[in-house]
Amino acid sequence: MIYLDHQATTPLAPEAKEAMLPWLSGPEAMGFANPHSMHKPGRAAAAAVEVAREQVAALLPKGGRVTFTSGATEAINQAILAVPRGNIAFSAIEHSAVVNAALASGADVQELPVSAEGLVDPEVEIDDGTGLVAVMQVNNEIGTIQPVARLAERAHEVGALFLCDAVQGAGKIAPPAGADLIALTAHKLYGPKGIGALWVRDGVAVAPLIHGGGQESGLRSGTLSPALCAGFGAAAALAKVRMDADFQHLSGLASLARSILSRWGLNGSEISRWPGNLSLHLEGLNFPRLMSDCREIAFSAGSACGSGTGAPSRVLTAIGLEARQARSSIRLGFGRYTTREEVEEACRAIEIAAVAQGV
Ligand code: PLP
């Protein structure tokens, strides 16, 4: 099986797994202790959580605090629902966590259009009365990198806060400059599933979304998992060290894939893009048939969350693809451990299967 679905989730880095094991250990070592307990094993677990917090914070801008959450969906919900300040503007290609939290907030919403390149115009008109602007750093379906630094400035000009969903960019490219709130998740950067974080710039007031025992300085109640925190921290530390090498590796894989799938059209910007994500379309392609013919390749039609509904991807239609073109798109997601041989084998198999369909 060749895994090319790194936007859906990434494998756990061996280093992250190693870092988790002591906190999953059995009765004698007491790695299982509650990090909110005052006794010695509890304090040891709390110390591991704080090391992890520093490691995650090192991926983010200076001058803010990391609160651990169950993932990015929770972090985004907290940022949107617990910072009620007026209307919410978000890009037409945001993840459904942003869209649905904004709709659930009851605030008036404004959808910021994207170009055919899949980019928000940094000079886009933002409605008066907007309290929060949310634009993601890297799109999960087409890999486009948004001009978030300028959009954060624009948000501030109208007196709004700027939320950046950095799930697909964290640990891969430099953090979004100028953001007030940043959401990220461990399982997209070779860490474990079930943990993410909300970074809040110092001085920005956020109310808790989850109430209880007052953990995480009262911002997010509930017992933390030291194992998940340690895995997240180790994955973040590794990502920081490997950022350039990973980027080079993925750029090479993307070029290789494009040279084999040379007649397929690229969805989204050619230039402002994350190389680990290749979204391609081929007129007339029957995606379910392709998937069934290429059962030994784990790849996707659009986003993992949206697939299976039958509806054409919201992101692909937002960049101007007709429903039939959107339905004949594939997403190949490469990762740190993907080899050139795997990309070559997978792309050749995909091309052969497409030719067999007569497209
Ligand atoms: N935002 C983006 C861009 C994503 O790709 C995802 C995951 O699919 C999420 C948010 C949600 O993250 P999580 O799975 O940690 O809730």
mmCIF file of N, CA, C and O in Angstrom, residues 4 22 63 73 94 101 125 153 159 206 227 230-232 257 262 266 272 276 280 303 327 341 345 358:
data_model
loop_
_atom_site.group_PDB
_atom_site.id
_atom_site.type_symbol
_atom_site.label_atom_id
_atom_site.label_comp_id
_atom_site.label_asym_id
_atom_site.label_seq_id
_atom_site.Cartn_x
_atom_site.Cartn_y
_atom_site.Cartn_z
ATOM 1 N N LEU A 4 -0.636 8.146 0.171
ATOM 2 C CA LEU A 4 -0.517 9.506 -0.378
ATOM 3 C C LEU A 4 -1.717 10.345 0.075
ATOM 4 O O LEU A 4 -2.431 10.918 -0.749
ATOM 5 N N PRO A 22 6.954 6.722 27.814
ATOM 6 C CA PRO A 22 7.075 6.780 29.278
ATOM 7 C C PRO A 22 5.779 7.187 29.969
ATOM 8 O O PRO A 22 5.524 6.791 31.111
ATOM 9 N N GLY A 63 5.468 35.791 21.832
ATOM 10 C CA GLY A 63 4.482 36.704 22.411
ATOM 11 C C GLY A 63 3.077 36.150 22.483
ATOM 12 O O GLY A 63 2.108 36.897 22.330
ATOM 13 N N THR A 73 -10.111 21.224 15.514
ATOM 14 C CA THR A 73 -11.546 21.554 15.472
ATOM 15 C C THR A 73 -11.945 22.252 16.776
ATOM 16 O O THR A 73 -12.632 23.279 16.758
ATOM 17 N N GLU A 94 -12.265 27.923 3.546
ATOM 18 C CA GLU A 94 -11.918 27.486 4.907
ATOM 19 C C GLU A 94 -12.391 26.052 5.155
ATOM 20 O O GLU A 94 -13.358 25.574 4.533
ATOM 21 N N ALA A 101 -18.439 26.506 12.724
ATOM 22 C CA ALA A 101 -18.378 27.212 14.023
ATOM 23 C C ALA A 101 -18.874 28.646 13.832
ATOM 24 O O ALA A 101 -19.603 29.172 14.680
ATOM 25 N N GLU A 125 -12.419 43.580 0.279
ATOM 26 C CA GLU A 125 -13.245 44.453 1.123
ATOM 27 C C GLU A 125 -13.739 43.643 2.328
ATOM 28 O O GLU A 125 -14.332 42.583 2.154
ATOM 29 N N GLU A 153 -3.082 42.174 8.750
ATOM 30 C CA GLU A 153 -3.016 43.648 8.823
ATOM 31 C C GLU A 153 -4.364 44.252 8.463
ATOM 32 O O GLU A 153 -4.841 45.177 9.111
ATOM 33 N N GLY A 159 -10.307 46.800 12.836
ATOM 34 C CA GLY A 159 -10.551 46.571 14.269
ATOM 35 C C GLY A 159 -10.925 45.136 14.607
ATOM 36 O O GLY A 159 -11.478 44.870 15.673
ATOM 37 N N VAL A 206 -9.637 35.584 25.694
ATOM 38 C CA VAL A 206 -10.412 34.430 25.199
ATOM 39 C C VAL A 206 -11.127 33.816 26.395
ATOM 40 O O VAL A 206 -10.522 33.598 27.444
ATOM 41 N N ALA A 227 1.016 11.851 27.598
ATOM 42 C CA ALA A 227 1.539 11.097 26.446
ATOM 43 C C ALA A 227 1.252 11.847 25.144
ATOM 44 O O ALA A 227 2.146 12.006 24.294
ATOM 45 N N ALA A 230 3.397 14.984 25.045
ATOM 46 C CA ALA A 230 4.807 14.688 24.769
ATOM 47 C C ALA A 230 5.007 14.308 23.301
ATOM 48 O O ALA A 230 5.996 14.708 22.661
ATOM 49 N N GLY A 231 4.058 13.557 22.745
ATOM 50 C CA GLY A 231 4.145 13.175 21.329
ATOM 51 C C GLY A 231 4.032 14.394 20.425
ATOM 52 O O GLY A 231 4.769 14.533 19.439
ATOM 53 N N PHE A 232 3.125 15.292 20.766
ATOM 54 C CA PHE A 232 2.934 16.526 20.003
ATOM 55 C C PHE A 232 4.220 17.357 20.076
ATOM 56 O O PHE A 232 4.738 17.840 19.056
ATOM 57 N N ALA A 257 6.030 13.729 -9.582
ATOM 58 C CA ALA A 257 4.633 13.369 -9.842
ATOM 59 C C ALA A 257 4.100 14.158 -11.033
ATOM 60 O O ALA A 257 3.416 13.606 -11.906
ATOM 61 N N SER A 262 1.754 14.605 -16.443
ATOM 62 C CA SER A 262 1.975 15.903 -17.092
ATOM 63 C C SER A 262 0.742 16.442 -17.816
ATOM 64 O O SER A 262 0.606 17.642 -18.005
ATOM 65 N N LEU A 266 -3.426 21.398 -12.924
ATOM 66 C CA LEU A 266 -3.211 21.674 -11.500
ATOM 67 C C LEU A 266 -4.360 22.516 -10.963
ATOM 68 O O LEU A 266 -4.748 23.506 -11.581
ATOM 69 N N SER A 272 2.151 29.892 -5.284
ATOM 70 C CA SER A 272 1.966 29.999 -3.832
ATOM 71 C C SER A 272 1.342 28.716 -3.310
ATOM 72 O O SER A 272 0.139 28.648 -3.042
ATOM 73 N N GLY A 276 3.720 19.516 -0.691
ATOM 74 C CA GLY A 276 3.236 18.196 -0.256
ATOM 75 C C GLY A 276 1.820 17.893 -0.710
ATOM 76 O O GLY A 276 1.314 16.809 -0.463
ATOM 77 N N LEU A 280 -5.066 17.677 -8.661
ATOM 78 C CA LEU A 280 -5.025 17.639 -10.124
ATOM 79 C C LEU A 280 -6.378 17.240 -10.691
ATOM 80 O O LEU A 280 -7.125 16.490 -10.037
ATOM 81 N N SER A 303 -11.158 16.727 0.137
ATOM 82 C CA SER A 303 -10.779 16.598 1.540
ATOM 83 C C SER A 303 -11.410 15.324 2.087
ATOM 84 O O SER A 303 -12.484 14.925 1.661
ATOM 85 N N ARG A 327 -15.392 16.936 -9.823
ATOM 86 C CA ARG A 327 -15.559 15.494 -9.572
ATOM 87 C C ARG A 327 -14.476 14.670 -10.253
ATOM 88 O O ARG A 327 -14.276 13.513 -9.917
ATOM 89 N N GLU A 341 10.360 6.245 -5.199
ATOM 90 C CA GLU A 341 9.877 5.015 -5.840
ATOM 91 C C GLU A 341 8.361 4.897 -5.665
ATOM 92 O O GLU A 341 7.637 4.506 -6.588
ATOM 93 N N GLU A 345 5.710 4.818 -8.711
ATOM 94 C CA GLU A 345 4.812 3.656 -8.891
ATOM 95 C C GLU A 345 3.344 4.097 -8.849
ATOM 96 O O GLU A 345 2.539 3.698 -9.699
ATOM 97 N N GLY A 358 -10.218 5.722 -20.862
ATOM 98 C CA GLY A 358 -10.406 6.455 -22.115
ATOM 99 C C GLY A 358 -10.341 7.967 -21.930
ATOM 100 O O GLY A 358 -10.814 8.715 -22.772
#
